[in-house]
mmCIF file of C-alpha atoms and ligand atoms in Angstrom:
data_model
loop_
_atom_site.group_PDB
_atom_site.id
_atom_site.type_symbol
_atom_site.label_atom_id
_atom_site.label_comp_id
_atom_site.label_asym_id
_atom_site.label_seq_id
_atom_site.Cartn_x
_atom_site.Cartn_y
_atom_site.Cartn_z
ATOM 1 C CA MET A 1 178.665 121.421 -89.269
ATOM 2 C CA ALA A 2 177.533 125.023 -89.740
ATOM 3 C CA GLY A 3 177.557 127.113 -86.538
ATOM 4 C CA ASP A 4 176.453 125.918 -83.109
ATOM 5 C CA LYS A 5 172.723 126.368 -83.630
ATOM 6 C CA LYS A 6 170.589 123.267 -84.240
ATOM 7 C CA LEU A 7 167.531 123.413 -86.440
ATOM 8 C CA ILE A 8 164.520 121.187 -85.758
ATOM 9 C CA ILE A 9 161.712 121.243 -88.313
ATOM 10 C CA GLY A 10 158.378 119.492 -87.718
ATOM 11 C CA ASN A 11 156.580 118.587 -90.940
ATOM 12 C CA TRP A 12 152.933 117.915 -90.131
ATOM 13 C CA LYS A 13 152.265 116.901 -93.741
ATOM 14 C CA MET A 14 148.552 116.674 -94.737
ATOM 15 C CA ASN A 15 147.444 116.121 -91.129
ATOM 16 C CA LEU A 16 145.397 118.290 -88.726
ATOM 17 C CA GLY A 17 142.802 120.834 -89.813
ATOM 18 C CA VAL A 18 142.983 124.510 -88.866
ATOM 19 C CA HIS A 19 141.443 124.057 -85.427
ATOM 20 C CA GLU A 20 143.498 120.931 -84.654
ATOM 21 C CA SER A 21 146.638 122.708 -85.810
ATOM 22 C CA SER A 22 145.939 125.531 -83.364
ATOM 23 C CA LEU A 23 145.410 123.007 -80.573
ATOM 24 C CA HIS A 24 148.667 121.246 -81.444
ATOM 25 C CA LEU A 25 150.482 124.577 -81.477
ATOM 26 C CA HIS A 26 149.095 125.362 -78.012
ATOM 27 C CA LYS A 27 150.294 122.005 -76.683
ATOM 28 C CA LEU A 28 153.742 122.565 -78.139
ATOM 29 C CA ALA A 29 153.842 126.136 -76.821
ATOM 30 C CA ASP A 30 153.284 124.749 -73.314
ATOM 31 C CA SER A 31 155.930 122.049 -73.535
ATOM 32 C CA VAL A 32 158.733 123.140 -75.894
ATOM 33 C CA LYS A 33 161.305 125.320 -74.144
ATOM 34 C CA THR A 34 162.935 128.199 -75.999
ATOM 35 C CA HIS A 35 166.714 127.794 -76.282
ATOM 36 C CA ARG A 36 169.084 130.299 -77.792
ATOM 37 C CA ASN A 37 170.921 127.655 -79.789
ATOM 38 C CA VAL A 38 167.940 125.698 -81.118
ATOM 39 C CA GLU A 39 165.626 127.015 -83.822
ATOM 40 C CA VAL A 40 162.284 125.202 -83.887
ATOM 41 C CA VAL A 41 160.231 125.386 -87.053
ATOM 42 C CA LEU A 42 156.696 124.113 -87.619
ATOM 43 C CA ALA A 43 155.310 123.223 -91.044
ATOM 44 C CA PRO A 44 151.510 122.838 -90.713
ATOM 45 C CA THR A 45 149.018 122.529 -93.530
ATOM 46 C CA MET A 46 149.038 125.595 -95.792
ATOM 47 C CA LEU A 47 145.467 126.273 -94.674
ATOM 48 C CA ALA A 48 146.542 126.874 -91.054
ATOM 49 C CA LEU A 49 149.604 129.022 -91.728
ATOM 50 C CA GLN A 50 147.878 132.378 -91.485
ATOM 51 C CA THR A 51 146.043 131.488 -88.255
ATOM 52 C CA LEU A 52 149.161 130.040 -86.680
ATOM 53 C CA SER A 53 151.246 133.026 -87.697
ATOM 54 C CA LEU A 54 148.926 135.205 -85.585
ATOM 55 C CA GLN A 55 148.986 132.802 -82.625
ATOM 56 C CA VAL A 56 152.590 131.751 -82.535
ATOM 57 C CA ASN A 57 155.238 133.224 -80.302
ATOM 58 C CA HIS A 58 157.806 133.986 -82.992
ATOM 59 C CA ARG A 59 160.645 133.693 -80.516
ATOM 60 C CA GLN A 60 159.573 130.161 -79.718
ATOM 61 C CA PHE A 61 158.654 128.871 -83.176
ATOM 62 C CA LYS A 62 159.138 129.851 -86.785
ATOM 63 C CA LEU A 63 156.769 128.666 -89.494
ATOM 64 C CA ALA A 64 157.497 126.853 -92.736
ATOM 65 C CA ALA A 65 155.453 126.173 -95.847
ATOM 66 C CA GLN A 66 155.408 122.530 -96.916
ATOM 67 C CA ASN A 67 155.196 123.623 -100.525
ATOM 68 C CA PHE A 68 154.627 126.676 -102.745
ATOM 69 C CA TYR A 69 154.645 127.595 -106.417
ATOM 70 C CA TRP A 70 157.651 129.323 -107.934
ATOM 71 C CA ARG A 71 155.944 132.090 -109.875
ATOM 72 C CA ASP A 72 155.113 135.186 -107.847
ATOM 73 C CA HIS A 73 151.606 136.006 -109.221
ATOM 74 C CA GLY A 74 149.303 135.157 -112.069
ATOM 75 C CA ALA A 75 146.863 132.742 -113.595
ATOM 76 C CA TYR A 76 147.941 129.591 -111.719
ATOM 77 C CA THR A 77 144.679 128.313 -110.297
ATOM 78 C CA GLY A 78 145.021 126.600 -106.956
ATOM 79 C CA GLU A 79 148.638 127.561 -106.350
ATOM 80 C CA VAL A 80 150.158 129.646 -103.543
ATOM 81 C CA SER A 81 153.333 131.589 -104.240
ATOM 82 C CA ALA A 82 156.337 132.371 -102.092
ATOM 83 C CA THR A 83 155.383 136.038 -102.547
ATOM 84 C CA GLN A 84 152.010 135.333 -100.913
ATOM 85 C CA LEU A 85 153.759 133.501 -98.069
ATOM 86 C CA ARG A 86 156.130 136.364 -97.403
ATOM 87 C CA GLY A 87 155.777 137.623 -93.846
ATOM 88 C CA ILE A 88 153.900 134.447 -92.831
ATOM 89 C CA VAL A 89 156.674 131.858 -93.078
ATOM 90 C CA SER A 90 160.418 132.013 -92.564
ATOM 91 C CA TYR A 91 161.167 128.689 -94.280
ATOM 92 C CA GLY A 92 159.812 126.660 -97.188
ATOM 93 C CA LEU A 93 160.337 122.971 -97.929
ATOM 94 C CA VAL A 94 161.451 122.260 -101.478
ATOM 95 C CA GLY A 95 161.773 118.896 -103.220
ATOM 96 C CA HIS A 96 160.429 116.800 -100.362
ATOM 97 C CA SER A 97 160.405 113.185 -101.538
ATOM 98 C CA GLU A 98 156.609 113.139 -101.444
ATOM 99 C CA ARG A 99 156.601 116.105 -103.836
ATOM 100 C CA ARG A 100 159.174 114.448 -106.087
ATOM 101 C CA HIS A 101 157.629 110.979 -106.090
ATOM 102 C CA VAL A 102 153.880 111.534 -105.654
ATOM 103 C CA PHE A 103 153.632 114.812 -107.596
ATOM 104 C CA HIS A 104 156.549 114.202 -109.977
ATOM 105 C CA GLU A 105 158.368 117.415 -109.160
ATOM 106 C CA SER A 106 161.565 117.646 -111.169
ATOM 107 C CA ASP A 107 164.931 119.225 -110.426
ATOM 108 C CA LYS A 108 163.797 122.034 -112.716
ATOM 109 C CA ASP A 109 160.868 122.688 -110.346
ATOM 110 C CA THR A 110 163.058 122.533 -107.242
ATOM 111 C CA ARG A 111 165.527 124.948 -108.820
ATOM 112 C CA ALA A 112 162.781 127.474 -109.574
ATOM 113 C CA LYS A 113 161.347 127.084 -106.063
ATOM 114 C CA VAL A 114 164.694 127.515 -104.315
ATOM 115 C CA GLN A 115 165.193 130.695 -106.301
ATOM 116 C CA ALA A 116 161.631 131.927 -105.622
ATOM 117 C CA ALA A 117 162.088 131.374 -101.899
ATOM 118 C CA ILE A 118 165.337 133.331 -101.815
ATOM 119 C CA ARG A 119 163.812 136.111 -103.938
ATOM 120 C CA ASN A 120 161.004 136.399 -101.366
ATOM 121 C CA GLY A 121 163.121 136.310 -98.217
ATOM 122 C CA ILE A 122 162.144 132.733 -97.313
ATOM 123 C CA ARG A 123 164.831 130.175 -96.467
ATOM 124 C CA PRO A 124 164.470 127.129 -98.720
ATOM 125 C CA VAL A 125 164.965 123.669 -97.215
ATOM 126 C CA LEU A 126 166.096 121.623 -100.205
ATOM 127 C CA CYS A 127 165.378 117.933 -99.553
ATOM 128 C CA VAL A 128 167.570 115.396 -101.300
ATOM 129 C CA GLY A 129 167.815 111.641 -100.983
ATOM 130 C CA GLU A 130 168.043 108.363 -102.823
ATOM 131 C CA THR A 131 165.420 105.624 -103.175
ATOM 132 C CA ALA A 132 166.036 102.093 -101.911
ATOM 133 C CA SER A 133 166.798 100.832 -105.412
ATOM 134 C CA GLU A 134 169.212 103.692 -106.124
ATOM 135 C CA ARG A 135 171.011 102.870 -102.863
ATOM 136 C CA ALA A 136 171.126 99.169 -103.728
ATOM 137 C CA ALA A 137 172.608 100.067 -107.120
ATOM 138 C CA GLY A 138 175.353 102.134 -105.443
ATOM 139 C CA GLU A 139 173.996 105.380 -106.913
ATOM 140 C CA THR A 140 173.496 107.394 -103.707
ATOM 141 C CA ARG A 141 176.347 109.795 -104.344
ATOM 142 C CA ASP A 142 175.286 110.465 -107.935
ATOM 143 C CA VAL A 143 171.648 111.016 -106.961
ATOM 144 C CA LEU A 144 172.628 113.508 -104.257
ATOM 145 C CA HIS A 145 174.930 115.233 -106.698
ATOM 146 C CA ASP A 146 172.237 115.540 -109.378
ATOM 147 C CA GLN A 147 169.614 116.774 -106.919
ATOM 148 C CA LEU A 148 172.004 119.363 -105.465
ATOM 149 C CA ILE A 149 173.130 120.635 -108.843
ATOM 150 C CA GLY A 150 169.547 120.535 -110.084
ATOM 151 C CA GLY A 151 168.148 122.423 -107.111
ATOM 152 C CA LEU A 152 170.892 124.992 -106.690
ATOM 153 C CA ALA A 153 171.766 125.860 -110.280
ATOM 154 C CA ASN A 154 170.490 129.445 -110.022
ATOM 155 C CA ILE A 155 171.929 130.190 -106.586
ATOM 156 C CA THR A 156 175.059 132.289 -106.073
ATOM 157 C CA SER A 157 177.653 131.682 -103.374
ATOM 158 C CA ASP A 158 176.362 134.799 -101.567
ATOM 159 C CA GLU A 159 172.867 133.295 -101.477
ATOM 160 C CA LEU A 160 173.952 129.757 -100.615
ATOM 161 C CA PRO A 161 174.123 130.189 -96.801
ATOM 162 C CA GLU A 162 170.371 130.990 -96.860
ATOM 163 C CA VAL A 163 169.732 127.495 -98.207
ATOM 164 C CA ILE A 164 169.298 124.514 -95.899
ATOM 165 C CA VAL A 165 169.842 121.027 -97.254
ATOM 166 C CA ALA A 166 167.967 118.084 -95.736
ATOM 167 C CA TYR A 167 169.322 114.617 -96.413
ATOM 168 C CA GLU A 168 166.212 112.464 -96.488
ATOM 169 C CA PRO A 169 166.721 108.973 -97.884
ATOM 170 C CA VAL A 170 163.387 108.123 -99.495
ATOM 171 C CA TRP A 171 163.401 104.585 -98.036
ATOM 172 C CA ALA A 172 163.595 106.064 -94.518
ATOM 173 C CA ILE A 173 160.685 108.508 -94.767
ATOM 174 C CA GLY A 174 157.568 107.407 -92.940
ATOM 175 C CA THR A 175 158.728 103.785 -92.964
ATOM 176 C CA GLY A 176 160.302 103.318 -89.534
ATOM 177 C CA ASN A 177 163.495 102.186 -91.381
ATOM 178 C CA ASN A 178 165.673 104.999 -90.189
ATOM 179 C CA ALA A 179 169.157 105.264 -91.639
ATOM 180 C CA LEU A 180 172.202 104.169 -89.684
ATOM 181 C CA PRO A 181 174.219 107.088 -88.305
ATOM 182 C CA THR A 182 177.185 105.892 -90.422
ATOM 183 C CA ASP A 183 175.021 106.116 -93.587
ATOM 184 C CA VAL A 184 173.950 109.621 -92.606
ATOM 185 C CA THR A 185 177.529 110.722 -91.995
ATOM 186 C CA GLU A 186 178.660 109.321 -95.323
ATOM 187 C CA ALA A 187 175.840 111.009 -97.240
ATOM 188 C CA ILE A 188 176.285 114.393 -95.545
ATOM 189 C CA VAL A 189 180.062 114.337 -96.045
ATOM 190 C CA SER A 190 179.349 113.764 -99.716
ATOM 191 C CA ILE A 191 176.771 116.608 -99.794
ATOM 192 C CA ARG A 192 179.197 118.996 -98.085
ATOM 193 C CA SER A 193 182.034 118.096 -100.439
ATOM 194 C CA GLN A 194 179.785 118.628 -103.454
ATOM 195 C CA LEU A 195 178.767 122.025 -102.087
ATOM 196 C CA LYS A 196 182.456 122.888 -101.622
ATOM 197 C CA HIS A 197 183.211 121.815 -105.140
ATOM 198 C CA LEU A 198 180.407 124.038 -106.461
ATOM 199 C CA TYR A 199 180.766 127.090 -104.203
ATOM 200 C CA GLY A 200 184.057 126.932 -102.315
ATOM 201 C CA ALA A 201 184.647 126.042 -98.671
ATOM 202 C CA LYS A 202 183.452 129.271 -97.047
ATOM 203 C CA ALA A 203 179.953 129.282 -98.538
ATOM 204 C CA ALA A 204 179.610 125.479 -98.309
ATOM 205 C CA ASN A 205 180.558 125.386 -94.630
ATOM 206 C CA ALA A 206 177.863 127.960 -93.839
ATOM 207 C CA VAL A 207 175.065 125.684 -95.113
ATOM 208 C CA GLN A 208 173.076 123.846 -92.450
ATOM 209 C CA VAL A 209 172.547 120.198 -93.373
ATOM 210 C CA LEU A 210 169.772 118.228 -91.671
ATOM 211 C CA TYR A 211 168.847 114.562 -91.484
ATOM 212 C CA GLY A 212 165.268 113.379 -91.897
ATOM 213 C CA GLY A 213 163.700 109.937 -92.035
ATOM 214 C CA SER A 214 161.661 108.234 -89.291
ATOM 215 C CA VAL A 215 163.369 110.189 -86.503
ATOM 216 C CA THR A 216 161.822 109.467 -83.095
ATOM 217 C CA ALA A 217 162.361 110.757 -79.569
ATOM 218 C CA ASP A 218 164.571 107.696 -79.038
ATOM 219 C CA SER A 219 166.706 107.972 -82.170
ATOM 220 C CA ALA A 220 167.099 111.776 -82.335
ATOM 221 C CA ALA A 221 170.138 111.977 -80.056
ATOM 222 C CA ASP A 222 172.102 109.478 -82.186
ATOM 223 C CA TYR A 223 171.808 111.746 -85.235
ATOM 224 C CA LEU A 224 172.277 114.997 -83.355
ATOM 225 C CA ALA A 225 175.513 113.630 -81.899
ATOM 226 C CA LEU A 226 176.985 113.427 -85.411
ATOM 227 C CA HIS A 227 179.307 116.310 -86.111
ATOM 228 C CA GLU A 228 177.969 116.552 -89.690
ATOM 229 C CA VAL A 229 174.307 116.951 -88.655
ATOM 230 C CA ASP A 230 173.027 120.486 -88.003
ATOM 231 C CA GLY A 231 169.491 119.455 -87.159
ATOM 232 C CA LEU A 232 166.533 117.246 -88.027
ATOM 233 C CA LEU A 233 163.519 117.248 -90.293
ATOM 234 C CA VAL A 234 160.857 115.319 -88.395
ATOM 235 C CA GLY A 235 157.609 114.055 -89.926
ATOM 236 C CA GLY A 236 155.486 111.568 -87.961
ATOM 237 C CA ALA A 237 157.024 112.302 -84.558
ATOM 238 C CA SER A 238 156.240 116.017 -84.913
ATOM 239 C CA LEU A 239 152.531 115.180 -84.519
ATOM 240 C CA ASP A 240 153.204 113.839 -81.040
ATOM 241 C CA ALA A 241 153.775 116.806 -78.716
ATOM 242 C CA HIS A 242 155.693 114.770 -76.172
ATOM 243 C CA ALA A 243 157.991 113.174 -78.763
ATOM 244 C CA PHE A 244 158.640 116.484 -80.540
ATOM 245 C CA THR A 245 159.368 118.253 -77.246
ATOM 246 C CA THR A 246 161.859 115.517 -76.363
ATOM 247 C CA ILE A 247 163.546 115.896 -79.756
ATOM 248 C CA VAL A 248 163.943 119.649 -79.190
ATOM 249 C CA GLU A 249 165.453 118.976 -75.746
ATOM 250 C CA LYS A 250 167.902 116.489 -77.302
ATOM 251 C CA ALA A 251 168.879 119.174 -79.786
ATOM 252 C CA PHE A 252 169.480 121.614 -76.957
ATOM 253 C CA GLN A 253 171.670 119.087 -75.133
ATOM 254 C CA SER A 254 173.702 118.375 -78.251
ATOM 255 C CA ALA A 255 174.048 122.105 -79.092
ATOM 256 C CA LYS A 256 175.300 122.705 -75.531
ATOM 257 C CA GLY A 257 177.851 119.943 -76.032
ATOM 258 C CA ASP A 258 179.087 121.596 -79.263
ATOM 259 C CA ALA A 259 179.361 125.092 -77.766
HETATM 260 C C1 PEP B 1 159.517 114.061 -93.512
HETATM 261 O O1 PEP B 1 158.324 114.301 -93.655
HETATM 262 O O2 PEP B 1 160.358 114.789 -94.039
HETATM 263 C C2 PEP B 1 159.931 112.898 -92.721
HETATM 264 C C3 PEP B 1 161.205 112.704 -92.520
HETATM 265 O O3 PEP B 1 158.916 112.093 -92.240
HETATM 266 P P1 PEP B 1 159.074 110.929 -91.138
HETATM 267 O O4 PEP B 1 159.829 111.524 -89.968
HETATM 268 O O5 PEP B 1 157.686 110.557 -90.786
HETATM 269 O O6 PEP B 1 159.858 109.821 -91.768
#
């Protein structure tokens, strides 16, 4: 694991309008405690980012973009760039399985986005993970390898510690079929060893690696207890203030245990 700080990211996906997002933020602000060794990040709809950035207590929560385009400016109708998000978000999701599978984002896109995020002072959260059929065919390791190489090709070892990797098996996202802790350990050990192979131990060990896939208030502690897991990327459960608050508390307890 990288350091003793846990990272919990709530991905609200395409849920909650601007007003509802503000209300959800207020609920979370009342219930989520601030802990020195837990960083809590919220990824609302793009539309609400600006409003939330003015309302949020930046010591309590950081903001993340769920997506962005890799060019900085220009004639790209409908897109929002990392340059435009500068100063509003601290993190940006890249290569989420819904982007890869619904919007056909390629490794070439993820690579350009990881680089754009770094160039604009935003920490990219590179999501990687195999589909059910890739897992059944024994291809998990190769898929993770290709997605890591594909996403990180333009990143130097000095830049690497700014990158966060989220292991998100596609079959576990939004399905309730969360991965077994042993599967998560195996996949993250493989991710870490591939990072070491590419960048050397020092840079690779500085990368935070998260698990994501149907995490709930009940299952969070099992993943956070794994030495390999530096935090969680939470989708559905992040829309439930009580569940998300519990997950943050579990992260605090596990970070305390590691300290
Ligand atoms: C996600 O959106 O990255 C995710 C893991 O979603 P869920 O927790 O709903 O599976």
